[in-house]
């Protein structure tokens, strides 16, 4: 072991039973739950405080449900390709890994492109976080939450795509030198990506459908 | 998880994906029924919880994960539940613990 090697990257720690990387990503995801939890809590506070009759549904506020549904399918699809890319490595199929992983990155990018179109449509109608949809009951509060929640989520998607791209282009060289460690890295990248999908599973009905 | 176990899991991943896609369509279809808001919220959150459970259990492998990860999440979810229910207190007529004026 060289001076810069961290212990328990491949073999599980004798006390925790998991690798340091896996415990680390789960602790990070726990903090992410609280980050999004505080924003969901703000949503509940503002919605309950405004009175049900003053809160527009996503459709009333001008959101496009079919586009939101399409993006949900895109993100769910990216989650299954991500887990399949990890499974391919476990089965020693590097070619299949590259295909699934590249598809995951493509679907993540597609999600962001669709989101960008949604944002530009809102901006072109004069809808901003501080303005809102003119015909809705309490639009500025709704859109302040919409842009904050979806913006933070989109940032998480982008921050998932970038390391995934690095792993696909450069990090994959580790497959030749240390297969187990590379597989572990993909598993950790996958846990983050599934969490991003999981957040959207709640954001979609809360913002678009209710 | 060894290669043979992973191979057996691949079919499960495809089934979970199908279930997630169907549940997404179900959520959208229910929204077109125009249920009363409290019922709509309850149904949508119930479906979302099932979907989240599928992702966590199978894609994130929580179903077969070590207990220390479960305990980290249980602690986290306890705080999450507290944060989520805190705003509801503002609507229940509960007296503030620290009144602004004496």
Tab-separated table of C-alpha atoms in Angstrom:
chain	number	residue	atom	x	y	z
A	1	UNK	CA	0.000	0.000	0.000
A	2	UNK	CA	1.450	3.370	-1.022
A	3	UNK	CA	1.290	6.450	1.194
A	4	UNK	CA	-1.740	7.928	-0.623
A	5	UNK	CA	-3.854	4.759	-0.705
A	6	UNK	CA	-6.916	4.881	1.515
A	7	UNK	CA	-7.685	1.642	3.358
A	8	UNK	CA	-10.778	-0.514	2.761
A	9	UNK	CA	-11.507	0.606	-0.789
A	10	UNK	CA	-12.004	-2.957	-2.019
A	11	UNK	CA	-12.280	-5.203	1.017
A	12	UNK	CA	-14.986	-4.292	3.573
A	13	UNK	CA	-13.997	-2.592	6.828
A	14	UNK	CA	-14.012	-5.191	9.633
A	15	UNK	CA	-16.240	-3.033	11.858
A	16	UNK	CA	-18.760	-1.579	9.389
A	17	UNK	CA	-18.821	-4.508	6.950
A	18	UNK	CA	-18.789	-2.128	3.959
A	19	UNK	CA	-16.062	-0.337	2.012
A	20	UNK	CA	-15.097	3.182	3.035
A	21	UNK	CA	-16.337	4.548	-0.278
A	22	UNK	CA	-19.775	3.007	0.122
A	23	UNK	CA	-20.198	4.239	3.699
A	24	UNK	CA	-19.002	7.664	2.557
A	25	UNK	CA	-21.501	7.976	-0.298
A	26	UNK	CA	-24.387	6.849	1.940
A	27	UNK	CA	-23.468	9.461	4.569
A	28	UNK	CA	-23.320	12.067	1.783
A	29	UNK	CA	-26.708	10.942	0.465
A	30	UNK	CA	-28.127	11.227	3.996
A	31	UNK	CA	-27.047	14.879	4.006
A	32	UNK	CA	-28.660	15.281	0.574
A	33	UNK	CA	-31.927	13.878	1.955
A	34	UNK	CA	-31.872	16.667	4.544
A	35	UNK	CA	-31.044	19.312	1.904
A	36	UNK	CA	-34.009	18.360	-0.275
A	37	UNK	CA	-36.045	17.595	2.866
A	38	UNK	CA	-35.696	21.195	4.048
A	39	UNK	CA	-36.930	22.430	0.654
A	40	UNK	CA	-39.861	19.991	0.629
A	41	UNK	CA	-40.625	21.198	4.159
A	42	UNK	CA	-40.665	24.789	2.859
A	43	UNK	CA	-43.058	23.655	0.141
A	44	UNK	CA	-45.420	22.128	2.739
A	45	UNK	CA	-45.198	25.234	4.942
A	46	UNK	CA	-45.974	27.638	2.079
A	47	UNK	CA	-48.695	25.455	0.567
A	48	UNK	CA	-50.483	24.820	3.892
A	49	UNK	CA	-50.044	28.480	4.828
A	50	UNK	CA	-51.496	29.774	1.554
A	51	UNK	CA	-54.731	27.769	1.817
A	52	UNK	CA	-55.621	25.006	-0.617
A	53	UNK	CA	-57.885	27.193	-2.758
A	54	UNK	CA	-55.073	29.679	-3.475
A	55	UNK	CA	-52.479	27.112	-4.568
A	56	UNK	CA	-52.432	26.343	-8.302
A	57	UNK	CA	-51.914	22.805	-9.546
A	58	UNK	CA	-49.049	22.316	-11.970
A	59	UNK	CA	-51.445	22.447	-14.932
A	60	UNK	CA	-53.183	25.597	-13.626
A	61	UNK	CA	-49.770	27.198	-13.183
A	62	UNK	CA	-48.870	26.447	-16.800
A	63	UNK	CA	-46.635	23.364	-16.450
A	64	UNK	CA	-46.705	20.779	-19.228
A	65	UNK	CA	-47.587	17.349	-17.754
A	66	UNK	CA	-46.718	15.269	-20.891
A	67	UNK	CA	-43.234	16.827	-20.995
A	68	UNK	CA	-42.804	16.214	-17.256
A	69	UNK	CA	-43.942	12.595	-17.740
A	70	UNK	CA	-41.483	12.157	-20.618
A	71	UNK	CA	-38.641	13.488	-18.471
A	72	UNK	CA	-39.651	11.136	-15.639
A	73	UNK	CA	-39.414	8.191	-18.042
A	74	UNK	CA	-36.023	9.452	-19.241
A	75	UNK	CA	-34.650	9.567	-15.694
A	76	UNK	CA	-36.112	6.160	-14.769
A	77	UNK	CA	-34.554	4.763	-17.956
A	78	UNK	CA	-31.191	6.258	-17.015
A	79	UNK	CA	-31.417	4.572	-13.611
A	80	UNK	CA	-31.889	1.123	-15.145
A	81	UNK	CA	-29.035	1.654	-17.636
A	82	UNK	CA	-26.846	2.771	-14.722
A	83	UNK	CA	-27.509	-0.379	-12.712
A	84	UNK	CA	-27.037	-2.469	-15.876
A	85	UNK	CA	-23.640	-0.834	-16.461
A	86	UNK	CA	-22.540	-1.869	-12.958
A	87	UNK	CA	-23.954	-5.387	-13.517
A	88	UNK	CA	-22.006	-5.605	-16.818
A	89	UNK	CA	-18.745	-4.899	-14.996
A	90	UNK	CA	-19.567	-7.567	-12.389
A	91	UNK	CA	-20.047	-10.002	-15.310
A	92	UNK	CA	-16.732	-8.877	-16.902
A	93	UNK	CA	-18.436	-7.345	-19.942
A	94	UNK	CA	-16.585	-4.081	-20.544
A	95	UNK	CA	-18.205	-3.446	-23.939
A	96	UNK	CA	-21.711	-3.720	-22.478
A	97	UNK	CA	-20.661	-1.456	-19.600
A	98	UNK	CA	-19.545	1.257	-22.009
A	99	UNK	CA	-22.833	1.042	-23.918
A	100	UNK	CA	-25.047	1.210	-20.829
A	101	UNK	CA	-22.938	3.902	-19.152
A	102	UNK	CA	-22.868	6.094	-22.275
A	103	UNK	CA	-26.665	5.690	-22.521
A	104	UNK	CA	-26.987	6.798	-18.886
A	105	UNK	CA	-24.985	9.932	-19.635
A	106	UNK	CA	-27.012	10.600	-22.799
A	107	UNK	CA	-30.322	10.228	-20.936
A	108	UNK	CA	-29.090	12.541	-18.172
A	109	UNK	CA	-28.145	15.132	-20.792
A	110	UNK	CA	-31.516	14.653	-22.532
A	111	UNK	CA	-33.278	15.331	-19.224
A	112	UNK	CA	-31.374	18.618	-18.898
A	113	UNK	CA	-32.111	19.633	-22.506
A	114	UNK	CA	-35.854	19.044	-21.976
A	115	UNK	CA	-35.664	20.985	-18.704
A	116	UNK	CA	-33.894	23.837	-20.502
A	117	UNK	CA	-36.740	23.944	-23.081
A	118	UNK	CA	-39.275	24.066	-20.254
A	119	UNK	CA	-37.388	26.909	-18.577
A	120	UNK	CA	-36.994	28.873	-21.821
A	121	UNK	CA	-40.737	28.459	-22.501
A	122	UNK	CA	-41.504	29.911	-19.066
A	123	UNK	CA	-39.037	32.772	-19.519
A	124	UNK	CA	-40.489	33.590	-22.961
A	125	UNK	CA	-43.926	33.927	-21.304
A	126	UNK	CA	-42.464	36.285	-18.720
A	127	UNK	CA	-42.538	33.654	-15.974
A	128	UNK	CA	-39.677	33.981	-13.510
A	129	UNK	CA	-39.249	32.844	-9.887
A	130	UNK	CA	-40.337	36.268	-8.679
A	131	UNK	CA	-43.156	36.844	-11.229
A	132	UNK	CA	-45.038	33.592	-11.839
A	133	UNK	CA	-47.922	32.665	-14.115
A	134	UNK	CA	-50.355	35.591	-14.556
A	135	UNK	CA	-53.567	33.509	-14.457
A	136	UNK	CA	-52.713	31.368	-11.400
A	137	UNK	CA	-53.846	32.096	-7.850
A	138	UNK	CA	-50.580	32.422	-5.982
A	139	UNK	CA	-48.116	32.060	-8.817
A	140	UNK	CA	-44.998	33.786	-7.557
A	141	UNK	CA	-44.711	31.469	-4.544
A	142	UNK	CA	-45.396	28.426	-6.708
A	143	UNK	CA	-42.777	29.381	-9.275
A	144	UNK	CA	-40.230	30.409	-6.648
A	145	UNK	CA	-40.486	26.828	-5.320
A	146	UNK	CA	-40.635	25.300	-8.798
A	147	UNK	CA	-37.453	26.992	-9.980
A	148	UNK	CA	-35.617	26.400	-6.684
A	149	UNK	CA	-36.481	22.688	-6.463
A	150	UNK	CA	-36.075	21.827	-10.149
A	151	UNK	CA	-33.003	24.074	-10.475
A	152	UNK	CA	-31.243	22.395	-7.556
A	153	UNK	CA	-32.237	18.992	-8.931
A	154	UNK	CA	-30.956	19.882	-12.429
A	155	UNK	CA	-27.682	20.979	-10.842
A	156	UNK	CA	-27.460	17.539	-9.215
A	157	UNK	CA	-28.093	15.882	-12.592
A	158	UNK	CA	-25.294	17.961	-14.131
A	159	UNK	CA	-22.961	17.122	-11.224
A	160	UNK	CA	-23.740	13.446	-11.839
A	161	UNK	CA	-23.105	13.631	-15.585
A	162	UNK	CA	-19.658	15.263	-15.287
A	163	UNK	CA	-17.931	12.575	-13.131
A	164	UNK	CA	-19.720	9.861	-15.130
A	165	UNK	CA	-18.268	11.348	-18.317
A	166	UNK	CA	-14.816	11.370	-16.728
A	167	UNK	CA	-15.223	7.739	-15.626
A	168	UNK	CA	-16.261	6.703	-19.153
A	169	UNK	CA	-13.481	8.551	-20.990
A	170	UNK	CA	-10.510	8.484	-18.591
A	171	UNK	CA	-11.413	6.473	-15.468
A	172	UNK	CA	-12.149	3.340	-17.502
A	173	UNK	CA	-8.377	2.815	-17.889
A	174	UNK	CA	-8.442	1.543	-14.294
A	175	UNK	CA	-10.336	-1.532	-15.578
A	176	UNK	CA	-7.000	-2.856	-16.876
A	177	UNK	CA	-5.117	-2.269	-13.629
A	178	UNK	CA	-7.644	-2.636	-10.792
A	179	UNK	CA	-11.018	-4.076	-11.849
A	180	UNK	CA	-12.602	-4.364	-8.401
A	181	UNK	CA	-11.756	-0.790	-7.509
A	182	UNK	CA	-13.180	0.524	-10.791
A	183	UNK	CA	-16.360	-1.519	-10.289
A	184	UNK	CA	-16.629	-0.016	-6.812
A	185	UNK	CA	-16.363	3.478	-8.282
A	186	UNK	CA	-19.157	2.757	-10.739
A	187	UNK	CA	-21.321	1.404	-7.907
A	188	UNK	CA	-20.777	4.621	-5.934
A	189	UNK	CA	-21.506	6.786	-8.996
A	190	UNK	CA	-24.643	4.667	-9.463
A	191	UNK	CA	-25.845	5.225	-5.887
A	192	UNK	CA	-25.629	8.985	-6.422
A	193	UNK	CA	-27.418	8.728	-9.774
A	194	UNK	CA	-30.263	6.617	-8.331
A	195	UNK	CA	-30.678	9.180	-5.552
A	196	UNK	CA	-31.100	11.938	-8.158
A	197	UNK	CA	-33.772	9.773	-9.827
A	198	UNK	CA	-35.403	9.180	-6.445
A	199	UNK	CA	-35.692	12.926	-5.751
A	200	UNK	CA	-37.379	13.451	-9.128
A	201	UNK	CA	-39.871	10.659	-8.329
A	202	UNK	CA	-41.218	12.976	-5.594
A	203	UNK	CA	-40.688	16.291	-7.404
A	204	UNK	CA	-42.725	15.277	-10.448
A	205	UNK	CA	-46.095	14.638	-8.729
A	206	UNK	CA	-45.597	17.420	-6.184
A	207	UNK	CA	-44.936	20.120	-8.794
A	208	UNK	CA	-46.707	18.900	-11.943
A	209	UNK	CA	-49.703	16.878	-10.783
A	210	UNK	CA	-50.928	18.175	-7.406
B	1	UNK	CA	-22.365	-10.030	-5.003
B	2	UNK	CA	-20.645	-12.442	-7.446
B	3	UNK	CA	-21.177	-12.658	-11.226
B	4	UNK	CA	-23.768	-15.479	-11.019
B	5	UNK	CA	-25.869	-13.534	-8.497
B	6	UNK	CA	-25.650	-10.378	-10.611
B	7	UNK	CA	-26.773	-12.320	-13.701
B	8	UNK	CA	-29.848	-13.484	-11.770
B	9	UNK	CA	-30.543	-9.881	-10.708
B	10	UNK	CA	-30.567	-8.477	-14.261
B	11	UNK	CA	-34.099	-9.799	-14.844
B	12	UNK	CA	-35.194	-8.129	-11.601
B	13	UNK	CA	-33.767	-4.790	-12.784
B	14	UNK	CA	-35.822	-4.982	-15.991
B	15	UNK	CA	-38.966	-5.887	-14.012
B	16	UNK	CA	-38.395	-2.982	-11.614
B	17	UNK	CA	-37.962	-0.616	-14.577
B	18	UNK	CA	-41.263	-1.854	-16.037
B	19	UNK	CA	-42.989	-1.381	-12.682
B	20	UNK	CA	-41.622	2.166	-12.384
B	21	UNK	CA	-42.827	3.041	-15.886
B	22	UNK	CA	-46.311	1.625	-15.201
B	23	UNK	CA	-46.553	3.423	-11.844
B	24	UNK	CA	-45.564	6.714	-13.500
B	25	UNK	CA	-48.415	6.291	-15.996
B	26	UNK	CA	-50.764	5.371	-13.118
B	27	UNK	CA	-49.787	8.556	-11.227
B	28	UNK	CA	-50.447	10.734	-14.271
B	29	UNK	CA	-53.734	8.921	-15.062
B	30	UNK	CA	-54.978	9.427	-11.479
B	31	UNK	CA	-54.207	13.150	-11.720
B	32	UNK	CA	-56.705	13.406	-14.614
B	33	UNK	CA	-59.511	11.994	-12.401
B	34	UNK	CA	-59.435	15.258	-10.381
B	35	UNK	CA	-59.777	13.786	-6.890
B	36	UNK	CA	-60.246	16.186	-3.950
B	37	UNK	CA	-56.832	17.718	-3.136
B	38	UNK	CA	-56.166	15.802	0.154
B	39	UNK	CA	-57.024	12.455	-1.541
B	40	UNK	CA	-54.957	13.358	-4.621
B	41	UNK	CA	-51.946	14.191	-2.421
B	42	UNK	CA	-52.350	10.944	-0.440
B	43	UNK	CA	-52.599	8.764	-3.582
B	44	UNK	CA	-49.734	10.519	-5.419
B	45	UNK	CA	-47.442	10.280	-2.380
B	46	UNK	CA	-48.339	6.617	-1.839
B	47	UNK	CA	-47.411	5.772	-5.456
B	48	UNK	CA	-44.236	7.871	-5.190
B	49	UNK	CA	-43.261	6.021	-1.986
B	50	UNK	CA	-43.697	2.652	-3.727
B	51	UNK	CA	-41.574	3.852	-6.670
B	52	UNK	CA	-38.894	5.230	-4.337
B	53	UNK	CA	-38.921	1.960	-2.393
B	54	UNK	CA	-38.339	-0.022	-5.600
B	55	UNK	CA	-35.412	2.195	-6.638
B	56	UNK	CA	-33.851	2.061	-3.162
B	57	UNK	CA	-34.390	-1.657	-2.593
B	58	UNK	CA	-33.264	-2.976	-5.986
B	59	UNK	CA	-31.277	-0.357	-7.921
B	60	UNK	CA	-29.478	0.875	-4.784
B	61	UNK	CA	-29.343	-2.663	-3.348
B	62	UNK	CA	-30.723	-1.620	0.039
B	63	UNK	CA	-32.623	-4.914	0.249
B	64	UNK	CA	-29.311	-6.773	0.570
B	65	UNK	CA	-27.214	-4.014	2.136
B	66	UNK	CA	-25.371	-4.158	5.467
B	67	UNK	CA	-27.198	-3.015	8.612
B	68	UNK	CA	-24.927	-0.040	9.199
B	69	UNK	CA	-26.267	1.550	5.985
B	70	UNK	CA	-29.834	0.842	7.164
B	71	UNK	CA	-29.129	2.536	10.510
B	72	UNK	CA	-27.644	5.604	8.807
B	73	UNK	CA	-30.815	5.897	6.742
B	74	UNK	CA	-33.193	5.246	9.641
B	75	UNK	CA	-31.543	8.075	11.601
B	76	UNK	CA	-31.680	10.312	8.537
B	77	UNK	CA	-35.333	9.510	7.836
B	78	UNK	CA	-36.273	10.250	11.469
B	79	UNK	CA	-34.866	13.770	11.072
B	80	UNK	CA	-36.482	14.028	7.635
B	81	UNK	CA	-39.891	13.111	9.089
B	82	UNK	CA	-39.441	15.748	11.801
B	83	UNK	CA	-38.587	18.421	9.219
B	84	UNK	CA	-41.551	17.394	7.062
B	85	UNK	CA	-44.119	17.468	9.869
B	86	UNK	CA	-42.779	20.637	11.484
B	87	UNK	CA	-44.661	22.993	9.114
B	88	UNK	CA	-47.951	21.220	9.794
B	89	UNK	CA	-47.717	22.442	13.397
B	90	UNK	CA	-48.246	25.981	12.124
B	91	UNK	CA	-51.731	24.982	11.011
B	92	UNK	CA	-52.837	23.082	14.128
B	93	UNK	CA	-53.231	26.031	16.496
B	94	UNK	CA	-50.262	24.958	18.639
B	95	UNK	CA	-48.989	27.742	20.886
B	96	UNK	CA	-45.416	28.807	20.018
B	97	UNK	CA	-42.739	27.671	22.479
B	98	UNK	CA	-40.993	31.034	22.254
B	99	UNK	CA	-43.600	33.813	21.805
B	100	UNK	CA	-42.278	36.854	19.991
B	101	UNK	CA	-43.795	39.323	22.496
B	102	UNK	CA	-44.090	38.980	26.281
